[in-house]
Amino acid sequence: MSHAATPGGGRVQRRLAAVLAADVVGFSRLMGINETRTLRDLIEVRRTIFSPIVADNRGRVVKLMGDGALVEFSSVVDAVNAAVEIQKALTARNGDCRWSAGLNSGLA
């Protein structure tokens, strides 16, 4: 943890965090092909794959936006493990719902 001064003279406590940003590959195209199936698949993947893996790796969903998600982890290792596990689970599922993911770490 580190501390930074605010313009008012107070102190803000900062901590190291890893952020996973993920979204569905080709979501607009999939919606154009079959909106009902795409939304059903997205909801199922979030419920059965994404959320449990995030929780198992001590992540916290910060925001869900349509087909995307921002997830915070206190450990880069946990974030990487979650991303890899999600991709493996989606590959094993063999459906149209594939995710792209990016990781960033720094002080928050």
XYZ file of C-alpha atoms in Angstrom, residues 22-108:
87
model
C -13.211 -8.976 -20.847
C -15.844 -8.997 -23.563
C -17.450 -11.355 -26.047
C -15.664 -11.682 -29.386
C -17.945 -10.676 -32.274
C -20.902 -9.855 -30.010
C -22.602 -7.517 -32.511
C -22.268 -10.100 -35.279
C -23.675 -12.833 -33.025
C -26.589 -10.583 -32.018
C -27.337 -9.973 -35.710
C -27.427 -13.699 -36.411
C -29.550 -14.779 -33.432
C -30.227 -12.270 -30.657
C -32.193 -14.661 -28.429
C -29.552 -17.397 -28.492
C -26.691 -14.922 -28.032
C -28.249 -13.348 -24.932
C -29.149 -16.779 -23.531
C -25.556 -17.961 -24.057
C -24.116 -14.789 -22.479
C -26.280 -15.184 -19.375
C -25.413 -18.890 -19.100
C -21.663 -18.268 -19.488
C -21.699 -15.528 -16.854
C -23.658 -17.718 -14.422
C -21.905 -21.058 -14.921
C -18.360 -20.108 -15.964
C -17.394 -16.463 -15.538
C -18.812 -15.637 -12.079
C -17.778 -18.883 -10.340
C -14.217 -18.694 -11.701
C -13.892 -15.027 -10.719
C -15.112 -15.854 -7.200
C -12.831 -18.913 -6.907
C -9.869 -16.651 -7.732
C -10.861 -13.954 -5.216
C -11.969 -11.452 -7.848
C -14.629 -8.773 -7.544
C -16.825 -7.824 -10.481
C -16.651 -4.033 -10.600
C -18.930 -3.506 -13.583
C -20.891 -5.448 -16.179
C -21.580 -3.637 -19.458
C -23.572 -5.485 -22.100
C -21.175 -8.189 -23.211
C -18.233 -6.855 -21.185
C -16.968 -6.966 -17.624
C -14.380 -5.257 -15.436
C -13.070 -7.406 -12.592
C -10.636 -6.396 -9.840
C -8.164 -8.765 -8.196
C -5.716 -8.018 -5.401
C -3.209 -10.388 -7.021
C -1.907 -10.462 -10.594
C -1.510 -14.231 -10.228
C -5.211 -14.597 -9.340
C -6.191 -12.431 -12.326
C -4.083 -14.458 -14.755
C -5.348 -17.745 -13.312
C -8.959 -16.585 -13.665
C -8.434 -15.453 -17.271
C -6.804 -18.761 -18.226
C -9.489 -20.828 -16.469
C -12.276 -18.851 -18.176
C -10.703 -19.350 -21.615
C -10.194 -23.084 -20.974
C -13.786 -23.508 -19.790
C -15.140 -21.637 -22.824
C -13.010 -23.758 -25.164
C -14.296 -26.944 -23.509
C -17.869 -25.634 -23.844
C -17.324 -25.360 -27.606
C -20.000 -22.723 -28.179
C -20.153 -19.422 -30.037
C -19.503 -17.382 -26.880
C -15.738 -16.677 -26.876
C -14.176 -13.934 -24.771
C -11.212 -11.656 -25.286
C -9.469 -10.453 -22.162
C -6.858 -7.926 -21.155
C -5.051 -7.517 -17.852
C -3.574 -4.416 -16.308
C -1.974 -3.915 -12.907
C -1.018 -0.870 -10.922
C -1.955 1.265 -7.944
C -5.637 1.928 -7.438
